Amino acid sequence: MKQEKLLLIPGPTPVHPRILNALSQPTLSHVSPVFVAELKEALANLKKIVFNKRGESFIVAGAGTLAMEMALLNTFAKQERLLILSQGFFGQRMEKIARSFGLDYDVLRSEQGKAVEPGMLDERISQRAYAAVAATHVDTATGVCAPIREYAQIIREYETFFIVDGVCATGGIEERMDEWEVDIVLTAAQKCFGVPPGLAVLVVSERVIKKRESMKTIPAFYADLLNWLPIMKDPSKYFSTPSVNEMRAFLEGTKIMLEEGMENRFARHSRVAQTIRTKLLDLGFSFVPENPYLADTLSVVRYPDGIEDGVFRKTFAENGVIVAGGLGDFAGKVFRMGHMGNLSFSQVDFALDSLEKTLASIGYPGKLKSNARMTESKFETVRNKRVKDK
Ligand SMILES: *Cc1c(COP(=O)(O)O)cnc(C)c1O
């Protein structure tokens, strides 16, 4: 059998054997009692993952971009205005979607390596009426994590809806929809959920459904939440065939998350990120995001002098670890390492050992030793400390 490489790109992420097993179960009728019950359970679990009690959850065949499109098309009417908070590639994608549908929008852009300052949002939203604000939680090109909770505190003072693109965050970094009054969290299966790609995932507040009902027609059919709502309430009904196997796998993914417990999961992501960053800093690398914007789900890492992108990534892959190159202006200058989903400590340690081995074999002139490792005991201490701190 061909040796499997450890996939540490910013999605898809490594898939746990339990999820692969669920994926390989027989394809059931999409209206069979077993599948109907499973989809209901997955939808209920999804709401728990984003701390939402009163809203509605949606899982449809597609990907994160479809979820972005669904979020925009279902929340505001043509003459209304959208504000996009952009710290990189996926903020730009939000703009492109808005433009494709002829929506009116403004953009607040962050400085490189930072997210949009809450003060900028505060100032803008007090000057102009917006039907919705859309923000990327973690931008996958820059590795910048935005202060979503602070944005939410500002936006809740207005009638404005708050849409969070959580594709690289949901399930790995906390998003408390009810408490923070977030209207939409949109995401996809293949990032922090650790499920193979193929699903667009959304949780929306009650007022989003009311708003959508008040709008009558929208320029969408498959992406119309009202066409899916009856199915999400009763999956024995039909609108468009659900991806049965993928959804069974998604259910298994949500079970793994809730078994771990969301607080533990967030703490683990944070600990893994800290360990990986310590290692990289020790070895002479630096990061695109500035403190405190470093995401717990991926690192966008600048090369020190003496390392060539292509050679580094090829050798890292030969040593068992696949990482991604930089996007846009960052191409050749950075690599991107995902560390989200169901990564075990031994997988993280394997990657860190493999990194040292890679640097040694490409003749890296810098320092080659770092003691940063991910061990269960070290993690337990941190987790217990966190609990005590509360
Ligand atoms: C990956 C990603 C997307 C796009 O998801 P696809 O499933 O590739 O369509 C959107 N937003 C963010 C923040 C992402 O990381």
XYZ file of N, CA and C in Angstrom, residues 185-363:
537
model
N -23.615 31.834 10.689
C -22.275 31.248 10.602
C -22.331 30.314 9.407
N -21.452 30.567 8.444
C -21.400 29.682 7.282
C -20.054 28.970 7.300
N -20.057 27.721 6.875
C -18.807 26.974 6.868
C -18.882 25.827 5.859
N -17.896 24.936 5.911
C -17.847 23.805 4.986
C -17.281 22.610 5.736
N -17.433 21.425 5.140
C -17.098 20.198 5.863
C -15.603 19.976 6.038
N -14.801 20.496 5.096
C -13.422 19.994 4.954
C -12.362 20.734 5.764
N -12.769 21.655 6.625
C -11.729 22.362 7.378
C -11.735 21.892 8.836
N -12.298 22.674 9.757
C -12.197 22.243 11.160
C -13.064 21.033 11.505
N -14.011 20.693 10.643
C -14.836 19.513 10.911
C -14.081 18.226 10.571
N -13.063 18.349 9.737
C -12.257 17.178 9.395
C -12.992 16.135 8.572
N -13.972 16.579 7.798
C -14.800 15.690 6.971
C -14.399 15.942 5.507
N -14.456 14.935 4.630
C -14.089 15.203 3.233
C -14.917 16.342 2.623
N -14.349 17.056 1.652
C -15.067 18.183 1.053
C -16.351 17.733 0.360
N -17.282 18.670 0.223
C -18.525 18.347 -0.497
C -19.788 18.938 0.101
N -19.663 19.676 1.220
C -20.876 20.215 1.844
C -20.759 21.705 2.147
N -21.852 22.405 1.880
C -22.027 23.782 2.333
C -22.855 23.718 3.615
N -22.417 24.446 4.630
C -22.999 24.309 5.963
C -23.326 25.701 6.498
N -24.553 25.893 6.996
C -24.922 27.196 7.565
C -25.800 27.022 8.792
N -25.639 27.916 9.743
C -26.609 28.046 10.824
C -27.063 29.500 10.790
N -28.377 29.704 10.809
C -28.897 31.068 10.693
C -29.860 31.361 11.838
N -29.955 32.635 12.203
C -30.846 33.040 13.287
C -32.295 33.074 12.800
N -33.212 33.110 13.765
C -34.642 33.200 13.422
C -34.925 34.413 12.545
N -34.239 35.514 12.850
C -34.586 36.732 12.100
C -34.119 36.667 10.648
N -33.142 35.829 10.352
C -32.753 35.643 8.948
C -33.897 34.959 8.185
N -34.504 33.963 8.802
C -35.620 33.274 8.150
C -36.781 34.263 7.927
N -37.062 35.065 8.957
C -38.150 36.062 8.821
C -37.852 37.037 7.697
N -36.598 37.485 7.654
C -36.198 38.436 6.617
C -36.361 37.804 5.239
N -35.892 36.587 5.102
C -35.989 35.892 3.814
C -37.462 35.754 3.395
N -38.322 35.437 4.364
C -39.745 35.288 4.038
C -40.341 36.613 3.582
N -39.829 37.701 4.119
C -40.378 39.014 3.756
C -39.925 39.457 2.363
N -38.918 38.789 1.797
C -38.354 39.262 0.531
C -39.009 38.682 -0.718
N -39.905 37.737 -0.556
C -40.530 37.059 -1.711
C -39.478 36.423 -2.610
N -39.212 36.958 -3.804
C -38.248 36.244 -4.657
C -36.835 36.795 -4.488
N -35.864 35.896 -4.640
C -34.452 36.293 -4.629
C -33.797 35.650 -5.855
N -32.626 36.168 -6.283
C -31.992 35.598 -7.485
C -31.278 34.277 -7.186
N -32.021 33.310 -6.648
C -31.433 32.016 -6.303
C -32.533 30.972 -6.311
N -32.175 29.751 -6.556
C -33.127 28.651 -6.459
C -32.538 27.566 -5.562
N -31.432 26.946 -6.032
C -30.763 25.946 -5.193
C -30.239 26.604 -3.914
N -29.837 27.864 -4.034
C -29.252 28.578 -2.889
C -30.305 29.283 -2.033
N -31.587 29.046 -2.321
C -32.659 29.711 -1.569
C -32.945 28.937 -0.277
N -32.709 29.574 0.858
C -32.938 28.882 2.133
C -34.378 28.392 2.263
N -35.321 29.120 1.675
C -36.731 28.713 1.823
C -37.039 27.430 1.074
N -36.267 27.126 0.027
C -36.459 25.836 -0.636
C -35.921 24.682 0.212
N -34.940 24.976 1.064
C -34.331 23.930 1.891
C -34.962 23.802 3.261
N -35.578 24.878 3.736
C -36.080 24.875 5.112
C -37.016 23.686 5.416
N -37.998 23.394 4.524
C -38.886 22.256 4.823
C -38.120 20.934 4.949
N -37.030 20.796 4.172
C -36.257 19.543 4.199
C -35.447 19.459 5.489
N -34.927 20.593 5.925
C -34.135 20.585 7.157
C -35.032 20.336 8.377
N -36.290 20.758 8.268
C -37.232 20.483 9.355
C -37.718 19.038 9.300
N -37.882 18.523 8.088
C -38.332 17.137 7.919
C -37.626 16.529 6.703
N -36.465 15.874 6.943
C -35.660 15.367 5.829
C -36.339 14.258 5.014
N -37.534 13.820 5.389
C -38.206 12.822 4.555
C -38.850 13.488 3.335
N -38.875 14.823 3.332
C -39.378 15.551 2.159
C -38.268 15.700 1.122
N -38.650 16.035 -0.096
C -37.658 16.158 -1.168
C -37.616 17.562 -1.751
N -36.403 18.075 -1.915
C -36.201 19.258 -2.760
C -35.141 18.946 -3.815
N -33.936 18.580 -3.392
C -32.875 18.167 -4.305
C -32.075 17.113 -3.544
N -31.645 16.084 -4.243
C -31.091 14.913 -3.553
C -29.891 15.260 -2.665
N -29.995 14.976 -1.379
C -28.851 15.232 -0.495
C -27.714 14.240 -0.767
N -26.485 14.651 -0.495
C -25.349 13.750 -0.681
C -25.283 12.831 0.537
N -25.996 11.706 0.405
C -26.265 10.816 1.540
C -24.973 10.381 2.258
N -24.008 9.841 1.518
C -22.809 9.313 2.174
C -21.998 10.415 2.847
N -21.890 11.516 2.144
C -21.130 12.646 2.681
C -21.783 13.149 3.970
N -23.109 13.158 3.986
C -23.809 13.642 5.179
C -23.702 12.651 6.334
N -23.655 11.349 6.010
C -23.454 10.358 7.079
C -22.067 10.572 7.687
N -21.102 10.873 6.817
C -19.740 11.141 7.304
C -19.718 12.419 8.145
N -20.477 13.404 7.712
C -20.539 14.665 8.456
C -21.116 14.439 9.857
N -22.154 13.603 9.924
C -22.738 13.278 11.236
C -21.655 12.704 12.151
N -20.877 11.758 11.613
C -19.823 11.145 12.428
C -18.827 12.216 12.890
N -18.521 13.137 11.979
C -17.612 14.237 12.319
C -18.153 15.068 13.478
N -19.444 15.366 13.440
C -20.020 16.185 14.526
C -20.030 15.407 15.842
N -20.210 14.086 15.745
C -20.188 13.275 16.982
C -18.808 13.328 17.631
N -17.786 13.194 16.794
C -16.409 13.250 17.318
C -16.180 14.591 18.020
N -16.670 15.666 17.401
C -16.473 17.003 17.982
C -17.165 17.124 19.335
N -18.413 16.643 19.406
C -19.159 16.807 20.656
C -18.649 15.852 21.733
N -18.108 14.697 21.311
C -17.496 13.793 22.298
C -16.262 14.442 22.911
N -15.497 15.100 22.093
C -14.314 15.799 22.617
C -14.764 16.955 23.526
N -15.875 17.573 23.162
C -16.382 18.741 23.885
C -15.827 19.988 23.234
N -16.677 20.965 22.986
C -16.219 22.131 22.226
C -15.144 22.915 22.971
N -15.271 23.037 24.293
C -14.267 23.811 25.036
C -12.904 23.126 24.933
N -12.913 21.809 25.056
C -11.658 21.053 24.925
C -11.092 21.191 23.524
N -11.995 21.195 22.574
C -11.554 21.280 21.175
C -10.890 22.640 20.888
N -11.492 23.688 21.399
C -10.894 25.016 21.198
C -9.523 25.082 21.894
N -9.476 24.528 23.105
C -8.215 24.548 23.866
C -7.147 23.734 23.136
N -7.553 22.599 22.573
C -6.578 21.777 21.843
C -6.055 22.529 20.621
N -6.947 23.161 19.871
C -6.489 23.916 18.696
C -5.491 24.996 19.109
N -5.782 25.644 20.227
C -4.924 26.716 20.691
C -3.542 26.167 21.089
N -3.560 25.045 21.793
C -2.308 24.437 22.256
C -1.465 23.937 21.070
N -2.122 23.292 20.126
C -1.408 22.786 18.934
C -0.783 23.967 18.177
N -1.553 25.033 18.024
C -1.057 26.212 17.297
C 0.149 26.802 18.018
N 0.056 26.895 19.343
C 1.175 27.474 20.103
C 2.440 26.638 19.965
N 2.264 25.322 20.014
C 3.433 24.438 19.910
C 4.079 24.558 18.534
N 3.259 24.559 17.497
C 3.785 24.670 16.135
C 4.482 26.021 15.946
N 3.891 27.060 16.482
C 4.504 28.391 16.329
C 5.816 28.495 17.092
N 5.848 27.919 18.290
C 7.089 27.939 19.071
C 8.201 27.270 18.277
N 7.871 26.117 17.706
C 8.854 25.375 16.919
C 9.351 26.231 15.749
N 8.436 26.806 15.008
C 8.819 27.577 13.820
C 9.657 28.802 14.191
N 9.269 29.467 15.276
C 10.047 30.636 15.731
C 11.453 30.211 16.141
N 11.526 29.105 16.898
C 12.836 28.590 17.332
C 13.746 28.336 16.133
N 13.154 27.880 15.037
C 13.950 27.504 13.867
C 14.216 28.690 12.932
N 13.708 29.865 13.283
C 14.042 31.052 12.498
C 12.976 31.526 11.523
N 11.790 30.915 11.578
C 10.692 31.365 10.704
C 9.941 32.516 11.391
N 9.139 33.231 10.618
C 8.257 34.245 11.213
C 6.877 34.125 10.562
N 5.941 34.944 10.994
C 4.550 34.774 10.551
C 4.013 36.006 9.851
N 3.087 35.799 8.934
C 2.436 36.930 8.260
C 1.548 37.700 9.239
N 0.679 37.032 10.014
C -0.153 37.801 10.948
C 0.670 38.343 12.112
N 0.291 39.527 12.554
C 0.910 40.072 13.761
C 0.111 39.601 14.965
N 0.739 39.642 16.136
C -0.002 39.418 17.362
C -1.032 40.523 17.510
N -2.240 40.294 17.959
C -2.834 39.044 18.414
C -3.700 38.406 17.339
N -3.331 38.555 16.084
C -4.212 38.100 15.003
C -3.882 36.703 14.495
N -2.912 36.029 15.120
C -2.524 34.686 14.666
C -3.665 33.693 14.885
N -4.023 32.976 13.844
C -5.139 32.026 13.942
C -4.684 30.716 14.577
N -5.589 30.094 15.316
C -5.276 28.787 15.910
C -5.449 27.651 14.908
N -5.961 27.949 13.723
C -6.308 26.874 12.797
C -5.303 26.684 11.662
N -4.553 27.736 11.342
C -3.494 27.570 10.352
C -2.421 28.618 10.588
N -1.210 28.333 10.068
C -0.120 29.304 10.156
C 0.342 29.652 8.759
N 0.479 30.949 8.515
C 1.056 31.413 7.261
C 2.453 31.911 7.622
N 3.445 31.174 7.115
C 4.797 31.228 7.664
C 5.775 31.788 6.637
N 6.500 32.838 7.029
C 7.524 33.407 6.137
C 8.806 32.597 6.237
N 9.439 32.396 5.076
C 10.711 31.677 5.061
C 11.836 32.576 5.533
N 12.747 32.019 6.321
C 13.975 32.762 6.598
C 14.876 32.719 5.351
N 15.909 33.553 5.325
C 16.845 33.505 4.192
C 17.438 32.106 4.082
N 17.668 31.692 2.845
C 18.339 30.408 2.652
C 17.394 29.253 2.412
N 16.083 29.539 2.354
C 15.145 28.450 2.047
C 14.360 28.809 0.793
N 14.341 27.878 -0.137
C 13.607 28.091 -1.384
C 12.283 27.322 -1.280
N 11.195 28.025 -1.563
C 9.836 27.482 -1.378
C 9.635 26.099 -2.014
N 9.951 25.999 -3.313
C 9.688 24.750 -4.026
C 10.457 23.577 -3.433
N 11.748 23.814 -3.165
C 12.600 22.755 -2.608
C 12.102 22.348 -1.224
N 11.773 23.358 -0.411
C 11.310 23.086 0.956
C 10.042 22.224 0.949
N 9.073 22.652 0.171
C 7.791 21.924 0.217
C 7.899 20.529 -0.382
N 8.738 20.402 -1.418
C 8.930 19.082 -2.039
C 9.600 18.126 -1.045
N 10.619 18.638 -0.357
C 11.348 17.786 0.589
C 10.469 17.453 1.805
N 9.708 18.442 2.263
C 8.776 18.219 3.388
C 7.788 17.105 3.002
N 7.320 17.156 1.767
C 6.379 16.127 1.291
C 7.052 14.757 1.259
N 8.317 14.727 0.801
C 9.041 13.442 0.791
C 9.199 12.903 2.211
N 9.270 13.826 3.153
C 9.368 13.419 4.556
C 7.990 13.228 5.192
N 6.946 13.191 4.375
C 5.637 12.767 4.872
C 4.618 13.853 5.160
N 4.950 15.123 4.915
C 3.994 16.182 5.281
C 3.727 17.101 4.086
N 2.453 17.269 3.768
C 2.072 18.168 2.671
C 1.614 19.503 3.267
N 2.295 20.580 2.884
C 1.813 21.917 3.244
C 1.536 22.679 1.951
N 0.851 23.837 2.059
C 0.452 24.575 0.859
C 1.369 25.771 0.640
N 1.442 26.226 -0.586
C 2.212 27.428 -0.915
C 1.394 28.679 -0.613
N 2.032 29.836 -0.783
C 1.351 31.107 -0.551
C 0.417 31.454 -1.710
N -0.623 32.245 -1.396
C -1.553 32.701 -2.436
C -1.203 34.135 -2.834
N -1.458 34.473 -4.087
C -1.313 35.858 -4.570
C 0.100 36.384 -4.376
N 0.199 37.583 -3.757
C 1.500 38.228 -3.540
C 2.438 37.410 -2.660
N 1.871 36.493 -1.899
C 2.687 35.716 -0.966
C 3.351 34.501 -1.621
N 2.997 34.244 -2.872
C 3.531 33.040 -3.536
C 5.051 33.056 -3.506
N 5.639 31.955 -3.090
C 7.099 31.821 -3.044
C 7.730 32.350 -1.765
N 6.986 33.195 -1.026
C 7.570 33.818 0.172
C 7.134 33.132 1.461
N 6.022 32.426 1.381
C 5.480 31.789 2.590
C 5.038 30.362 2.274
N 4.864 29.578 3.339
C 4.080 28.356 3.178
C 2.932 28.409 4.170
N 1.889 27.655 3.861
C 0.709 27.658 4.720
C 0.516 26.259 5.295
N 0.423 26.209 6.588
C 0.284 24.932 7.282
C -1.027 24.924 8.057
N -1.913 24.026 7.666
C -3.165 23.879 8.407
C -2.894 23.075 9.665
N -3.533 23.472 10.786
C -3.446 22.637 11.985
C -4.803 22.639 12.663
N -5.781 22.197 11.887
C -7.160 22.211 12.395
C -7.818 20.859 12.172
N -8.943 20.670 12.865
C -9.705 19.440 12.683
C -9.345 18.415 13.736
N -9.230 17.155 13.288
C -9.019 16.070 14.254
C -7.566 15.611 14.327
N -6.640 16.569 14.334
C -5.221 16.218 14.405
C -4.889 15.630 15.777
N -4.171 14.505 15.779
C -3.734 13.945 17.057
C -2.388 14.566 17.422
N -2.014 14.413 18.705
C -0.716 14.954 19.147
C 0.422 14.266 18.420
N 0.275 12.958 18.179
C 1.374 12.256 17.513
C 1.507 12.724 16.064
N 0.403 13.089 15.442
C 0.495 13.639 14.080
C 1.243 14.981 14.100
N 0.947 15.803 15.099
C 1.625 17.103 15.203
C 3.117 16.887 15.434
N 3.443 15.982 16.362
C 4.869 15.725 16.640
C 5.580 15.143 15.419
N 4.879 14.285 14.695
C 5.462 13.739 13.463
C 5.801 14.894 12.501
N 4.883 15.830 12.361
C 5.096 16.960 11.444
C 6.277 17.821 11.901
N 6.388 18.019 13.220
C 7.474 18.861 13.731
C 8.831 18.179 13.558
N 8.865 16.868 13.786
C 10.110 16.116 13.561
C 10.485 16.144 12.086
N 9.474 15.969 11.259
C 9.690 15.945 9.813
C 10.180 17.305 9.302
N 9.730 18.368 9.970
C 10.184 19.713 9.603
C 11.692 19.863 9.863
N 12.125 19.428 11.031
C 13.564 19.501 11.356
C 14.391 18.680 10.374
N 13.892 17.490 10.082
C 14.579 16.584 9.152
C 14.694 17.240 7.774
N 13.606 17.888 7.370
C 13.574 18.550 6.064
C 14.612 19.668 6.000
N 14.644 20.491 7.051
C 15.587 21.609 7.062
C 17.023 21.096 7.033
N 17.286 20.033 7.782
C 18.638 19.462 7.803
C 19.013 18.977 6.404
N 18.078 18.314 5.736
C 18.447 17.702 4.455
C 18.535 18.706 3.307
N 17.926 19.900 3.467
C 18.105 20.896 2.391
C 19.251 21.859 2.711
N 19.994 21.549 3.756
C 21.179 22.333 4.077
C 20.867 23.708 4.650
